[in-house]
């Protein structure tokens, strides 16, 4: 019970951290204290936070290294945005259309997670990482060659080139390497915060459930977990597909924040960037993922005044953070502080009870 209460308090603090950040940023935005560049980064920050939390479910909780997370993001971005454009007349309300589009993007990304998860999750370690990396590149290539248009005769899809024989009233949705253009920018910071909270709710409930304990048992020792009757494939698939669905919803939100989106945006570098957020924030630490994703998304923009040297400074900051967070002496000191604080809290509770 004490452990459950501790977990509940930690989860509550995470929700409070997100809501506090939202309240502060909204207040500063109303007061006009936020710069134009920072205002434009609010939605991408929410997107990368969701991406980091969802990848942490695979890497930190499940214990499997995935290098193709941007592939699921691209599935959600293209499918969700295409759905939003097709539903403009049916759903005139922008927030409702955005919500429906994110659900559709998450569903397609989950389907992609099932398709890739069936063969991939039989692998472990470096082999799984290499295959997921290949998956991300395959998805990017598919969208670079995908053409989708709609006319009075319905939808037309092609992977071989421009679609021929369309009516004069035809509308091109996806244009191969040109991606999707003329997107209605209906994403908002509020929608991003809601998605972050929903993502935390999904991940926390999964991790603290019976299925979550089974997933962590597989991470710690898959042979022992299998020996006590845990279905390894089932629970691996559960974590992997959930992670993919959340990344798909984030991809839709991300794409609907821009007027044009192309497949090259979701390349290998994006997957590595999200993995950096997870590693710096701490494996299995959702609070750390939130802070790392937000800080490292803002940092390159904050260093823009250094011009050509900003990426060098960015790399140095990353290295220093890695050294600090993985330093045994510093970690031991922080653990001692935590133990002392917990001991003091227990003593205060005992005195209050007496």
mmCIF file of N, CA and C in Angstrom, residues 9-81:
data_model
loop_
_atom_site.group_PDB
_atom_site.id
_atom_site.type_symbol
_atom_site.label_atom_id
_atom_site.label_comp_id
_atom_site.label_asym_id
_atom_site.label_seq_id
_atom_site.Cartn_x
_atom_site.Cartn_y
_atom_site.Cartn_z
ATOM 1 N N UNK A 9 1.528 9.371 -5.738
ATOM 2 C CA UNK A 9 2.026 10.731 -5.515
ATOM 3 C C UNK A 9 2.954 11.159 -6.639
ATOM 4 N N UNK A 10 3.792 10.260 -7.075
ATOM 5 C CA UNK A 10 4.721 10.591 -8.157
ATOM 6 C C UNK A 10 3.960 10.875 -9.450
ATOM 7 N N UNK A 11 2.942 10.084 -9.734
ATOM 8 C CA UNK A 11 2.136 10.317 -10.933
ATOM 9 C C UNK A 11 1.388 11.637 -10.835
ATOM 10 N N UNK A 12 0.855 11.916 -9.634
ATOM 11 C CA UNK A 12 0.140 13.182 -9.437
ATOM 12 C C UNK A 12 1.071 14.370 -9.654
ATOM 13 N N UNK A 13 2.309 14.264 -9.169
ATOM 14 C CA UNK A 13 3.269 15.343 -9.365
ATOM 15 C C UNK A 13 3.585 15.548 -10.845
ATOM 16 N N UNK A 14 3.612 14.465 -11.603
ATOM 17 C CA UNK A 14 3.862 14.578 -13.039
ATOM 18 C C UNK A 14 2.721 15.319 -13.730
ATOM 19 N N UNK A 15 1.487 14.950 -13.401
ATOM 20 C CA UNK A 15 0.337 15.670 -13.956
ATOM 21 C C UNK A 15 0.389 17.147 -13.554
ATOM 22 N N UNK A 16 0.700 17.409 -12.290
ATOM 23 C CA UNK A 16 0.761 18.785 -11.797
ATOM 24 C C UNK A 16 1.841 19.580 -12.520
ATOM 25 N N UNK A 17 2.976 18.924 -12.811
ATOM 26 C CA UNK A 17 4.061 19.595 -13.534
ATOM 27 C C UNK A 17 3.600 20.042 -14.914
ATOM 28 N N UNK A 18 2.881 19.179 -15.613
ATOM 29 C CA UNK A 18 2.390 19.515 -16.954
ATOM 30 C C UNK A 18 1.370 20.649 -16.894
ATOM 31 N N UNK A 19 0.434 20.553 -15.958
ATOM 32 C CA UNK A 19 -0.603 21.586 -15.837
ATOM 33 C C UNK A 19 -0.012 22.925 -15.410
ATOM 34 N N UNK A 20 0.970 22.897 -14.528
ATOM 35 C CA UNK A 20 1.624 24.135 -14.100
ATOM 36 C C UNK A 20 2.347 24.797 -15.271
ATOM 37 N N UNK A 21 3.066 23.985 -16.055
ATOM 38 C CA UNK A 21 3.757 24.529 -17.231
ATOM 39 C C UNK A 21 2.755 25.134 -18.217
ATOM 40 N N UNK A 22 1.627 24.459 -18.392
ATOM 41 C CA UNK A 22 0.587 24.981 -19.293
ATOM 42 C C UNK A 22 0.043 26.313 -18.789
ATOM 43 N N UNK A 23 -0.251 26.394 -17.482
ATOM 44 C CA UNK A 23 -0.804 27.624 -16.912
ATOM 45 C C UNK A 23 0.185 28.785 -17.038
ATOM 46 N N UNK A 24 1.455 28.519 -16.743
ATOM 47 C CA UNK A 24 2.469 29.574 -16.812
ATOM 48 C C UNK A 24 2.646 30.064 -18.245
ATOM 49 N N UNK A 25 2.756 29.133 -19.190
ATOM 50 C CA UNK A 25 2.970 29.515 -20.580
ATOM 51 C C UNK A 25 1.748 30.227 -21.161
ATOM 52 N N UNK A 26 0.555 29.787 -20.784
ATOM 53 C CA UNK A 26 -0.650 30.476 -21.242
ATOM 54 C C UNK A 26 -0.706 31.893 -20.690
ATOM 55 N N UNK A 27 -0.343 32.050 -19.428
ATOM 56 C CA UNK A 27 -0.327 33.381 -18.817
ATOM 57 C C UNK A 27 0.677 34.295 -19.521
ATOM 58 N N UNK A 28 1.877 33.763 -19.765
ATOM 59 C CA UNK A 28 2.899 34.563 -20.449
ATOM 60 C C UNK A 28 2.471 34.895 -21.871
ATOM 61 N N UNK A 29 1.773 33.972 -22.522
ATOM 62 C CA UNK A 29 1.312 34.223 -23.883
ATOM 63 C C UNK A 29 0.260 35.321 -23.914
ATOM 64 N N UNK A 30 -0.660 35.293 -22.952
ATOM 65 C CA UNK A 30 -1.692 36.339 -22.882
ATOM 66 C C UNK A 30 -1.057 37.698 -22.588
ATOM 67 N N UNK A 31 -0.028 37.695 -21.755
ATOM 68 C CA UNK A 31 0.657 38.946 -21.426
ATOM 69 C C UNK A 31 1.580 39.433 -22.536
ATOM 70 N N UNK A 32 1.772 38.585 -23.556
ATOM 71 C CA UNK A 32 2.658 38.950 -24.656
ATOM 72 C C UNK A 32 4.129 38.859 -24.315
ATOM 73 N N UNK A 33 4.456 38.057 -23.293
ATOM 74 C CA UNK A 33 5.852 37.945 -22.843
ATOM 75 C C UNK A 33 6.635 36.868 -23.590
ATOM 76 N N UNK A 34 5.945 36.016 -24.339
ATOM 77 C CA UNK A 34 6.623 34.967 -25.087
ATOM 78 C C UNK A 34 7.046 35.485 -26.451
ATOM 79 N N UNK A 35 8.244 35.132 -26.856
ATOM 80 C CA UNK A 35 8.712 35.529 -28.182
ATOM 81 C C UNK A 35 7.962 34.759 -29.260
ATOM 82 N N UNK A 36 8.030 35.272 -30.479
ATOM 83 C CA UNK A 36 7.322 34.624 -31.585
ATOM 84 C C UNK A 36 7.872 33.223 -31.834
ATOM 85 N N UNK A 37 9.193 33.063 -31.731
ATOM 86 C CA UNK A 37 9.800 31.750 -31.980
ATOM 87 C C UNK A 37 9.395 30.736 -30.915
ATOM 88 N N UNK A 38 9.358 31.163 -29.643
ATOM 89 C CA UNK A 38 8.967 30.248 -28.574
ATOM 90 C C UNK A 38 7.494 29.884 -28.677
ATOM 91 N N UNK A 39 6.663 30.843 -29.063
ATOM 92 C CA UNK A 39 5.243 30.544 -29.251
ATOM 93 C C UNK A 39 5.047 29.491 -30.328
ATOM 94 N N UNK A 40 5.831 29.576 -31.388
ATOM 95 C CA UNK A 40 5.734 28.594 -32.456
ATOM 96 C C UNK A 40 6.269 27.231 -32.085
ATOM 97 N N UNK A 41 7.018 27.157 -30.979
ATOM 98 C CA UNK A 41 7.594 25.882 -30.557
ATOM 99 C C UNK A 41 6.731 25.145 -29.542
ATOM 100 N N UNK A 42 5.633 25.736 -29.095
ATOM 101 C CA UNK A 42 4.831 25.119 -28.041
ATOM 102 C C UNK A 42 4.248 23.782 -28.482
ATOM 103 N N UNK A 43 3.677 23.737 -29.697
ATOM 104 C CA UNK A 43 3.111 22.476 -30.188
ATOM 105 C C UNK A 43 4.205 21.432 -30.424
ATOM 106 N N UNK A 44 5.322 21.772 -31.112
ATOM 107 C CA UNK A 44 6.395 20.776 -31.254
ATOM 108 C C UNK A 44 6.925 20.256 -29.919
ATOM 109 N N UNK A 45 6.967 21.097 -28.896
ATOM 110 C CA UNK A 45 7.415 20.631 -27.586
ATOM 111 C C UNK A 45 6.471 19.551 -27.059
ATOM 112 N N UNK A 46 5.168 19.799 -27.167
ATOM 113 C CA UNK A 46 4.184 18.799 -26.729
ATOM 114 C C UNK A 46 4.335 17.506 -27.529
ATOM 115 N N UNK A 47 4.575 17.646 -28.822
ATOM 116 C CA UNK A 47 4.732 16.469 -29.679
ATOM 117 C C UNK A 47 5.937 15.654 -29.249
ATOM 118 N N UNK A 48 7.058 16.317 -29.030
ATOM 119 C CA UNK A 48 8.267 15.579 -28.649
ATOM 120 C C UNK A 48 8.162 15.001 -27.243
ATOM 121 N N UNK A 49 7.407 15.646 -26.370
ATOM 122 C CA UNK A 49 7.168 15.077 -25.042
ATOM 123 C C UNK A 49 6.399 13.770 -25.167
ATOM 124 N N UNK A 50 5.344 13.771 -25.992
ATOM 125 C CA UNK A 50 4.568 12.549 -26.218
ATOM 126 C C UNK A 50 5.436 11.472 -26.858
ATOM 127 N N UNK A 51 6.267 11.858 -27.820
ATOM 128 C CA UNK A 51 7.154 10.900 -28.467
ATOM 129 C C UNK A 51 8.128 10.291 -27.465
ATOM 130 N N UNK A 52 8.676 11.120 -26.574
ATOM 131 C CA UNK A 52 9.636 10.629 -25.587
ATOM 132 C C UNK A 52 8.966 9.680 -24.595
ATOM 133 N N UNK A 53 7.764 10.040 -24.128
ATOM 134 C CA UNK A 53 7.056 9.177 -23.176
ATOM 135 C C UNK A 53 6.701 7.844 -23.826
ATOM 136 N N UNK A 54 6.212 7.900 -25.066
ATOM 137 C CA UNK A 54 5.813 6.669 -25.751
ATOM 138 C C UNK A 54 7.011 5.774 -26.046
ATOM 139 N N UNK A 55 8.146 6.368 -26.448
ATOM 140 C CA UNK A 55 9.341 5.554 -26.686
ATOM 141 C C UNK A 55 9.894 4.997 -25.381
ATOM 142 N N UNK A 56 9.744 5.750 -24.302
ATOM 143 C CA UNK A 56 10.206 5.264 -22.998
ATOM 144 C C UNK A 56 9.435 4.026 -22.574
ATOM 145 N N UNK A 57 8.199 3.901 -23.039
ATOM 146 C CA UNK A 57 7.422 2.697 -22.755
ATOM 147 C C UNK A 57 8.083 1.472 -23.381
ATOM 148 N N UNK A 58 8.640 1.645 -24.586
ATOM 149 C CA UNK A 58 9.313 0.538 -25.271
ATOM 150 C C UNK A 58 10.731 0.325 -24.748
ATOM 151 N N UNK A 59 11.481 1.413 -24.618
ATOM 152 C CA UNK A 59 12.894 1.303 -24.256
ATOM 153 C C UNK A 59 13.081 1.146 -22.747
ATOM 154 N N UNK A 60 12.375 1.972 -21.958
ATOM 155 C CA UNK A 60 12.576 1.964 -20.520
ATOM 156 C C UNK A 60 11.786 0.902 -19.789
ATOM 157 N N UNK A 61 10.509 0.731 -20.153
ATOM 158 C CA UNK A 61 9.647 -0.204 -19.434
ATOM 159 C C UNK A 61 9.773 -1.616 -20.000
ATOM 160 N N UNK A 62 9.702 -1.733 -21.333
ATOM 161 C CA UNK A 62 9.824 -3.050 -21.968
ATOM 162 C C UNK A 62 11.271 -3.511 -22.069
ATOM 163 N N UNK A 63 12.185 -2.554 -22.205
ATOM 164 C CA UNK A 63 13.600 -2.902 -22.274
ATOM 165 C C UNK A 63 14.091 -3.283 -23.651
ATOM 166 N N UNK A 64 13.379 -2.871 -24.711
ATOM 167 C CA UNK A 64 13.790 -3.168 -26.091
ATOM 168 C C UNK A 64 14.155 -1.870 -26.806
ATOM 169 N N UNK A 65 15.269 -1.885 -27.512
ATOM 170 C CA UNK A 65 15.747 -0.697 -28.211
ATOM 171 C C UNK A 65 15.092 -0.585 -29.577
ATOM 172 N N UNK A 66 14.340 0.496 -29.786
ATOM 173 C CA UNK A 66 13.674 0.746 -31.062
ATOM 174 C C UNK A 66 14.263 1.996 -31.702
ATOM 175 N N UNK A 67 14.679 1.879 -32.952
ATOM 176 C CA UNK A 67 15.263 3.009 -33.682
ATOM 177 C C UNK A 67 14.372 3.454 -34.841
ATOM 178 N N UNK A 68 13.123 3.021 -34.824
ATOM 179 C CA UNK A 68 12.217 3.396 -35.917
ATOM 180 C C UNK A 68 10.979 4.118 -35.439
ATOM 181 N N UNK A 69 11.089 4.804 -34.308
ATOM 182 C CA UNK A 69 9.900 5.447 -33.732
ATOM 183 C C UNK A 69 9.364 6.562 -34.630
ATOM 184 N N UNK A 70 10.257 7.206 -35.362
ATOM 185 C CA UNK A 70 9.805 8.250 -36.286
ATOM 186 C C UNK A 70 8.936 7.671 -37.395
ATOM 187 N N UNK A 71 9.090 6.384 -37.688
ATOM 188 C CA UNK A 71 8.243 5.750 -38.693
ATOM 189 C C UNK A 71 6.787 5.735 -38.269
ATOM 190 N N UNK A 72 6.515 5.413 -37.001
ATOM 191 C CA UNK A 72 5.148 5.453 -36.499
ATOM 192 C C UNK A 72 4.618 6.882 -36.482
ATOM 193 N N UNK A 73 5.494 7.816 -36.176
ATOM 194 C CA UNK A 73 5.107 9.227 -36.192
ATOM 195 C C UNK A 73 4.687 9.664 -37.593
ATOM 196 N N UNK A 74 5.431 9.196 -38.605
ATOM 197 C CA UNK A 74 5.108 9.566 -39.985
ATOM 198 C C UNK A 74 3.798 8.941 -40.439
ATOM 199 N N UNK A 75 3.517 7.711 -40.001
ATOM 200 C CA UNK A 75 2.241 7.076 -40.336
ATOM 201 C C UNK A 75 1.085 7.913 -39.799
ATOM 202 N N UNK A 76 1.191 8.323 -38.537
ATOM 203 C CA UNK A 76 0.155 9.161 -37.952
ATOM 204 C C UNK A 76 0.054 10.511 -38.630
ATOM 205 N N UNK A 77 1.209 11.083 -38.993
ATOM 206 C CA UNK A 77 1.208 12.397 -39.629
ATOM 207 C C UNK A 77 0.495 12.367 -40.975
ATOM 208 N N UNK A 78 0.833 11.406 -41.823
ATOM 209 C CA UNK A 78 0.258 11.369 -43.171
ATOM 210 C C UNK A 78 -1.190 10.879 -43.152
ATOM 211 N N UNK A 79 -1.457 9.819 -42.418
ATOM 212 C CA UNK A 79 -2.822 9.284 -42.403
ATOM 213 C C UNK A 79 -3.778 10.213 -41.666
ATOM 214 N N UNK A 80 -3.334 10.760 -40.550
ATOM 215 C CA UNK A 80 -4.184 11.673 -39.798
ATOM 216 C C UNK A 80 -4.454 12.965 -40.549
ATOM 217 N N UNK A 81 -3.426 13.518 -41.190
ATOM 218 C CA UNK A 81 -3.606 14.752 -41.944
ATOM 219 C C UNK A 81 -4.489 14.523 -43.165
#
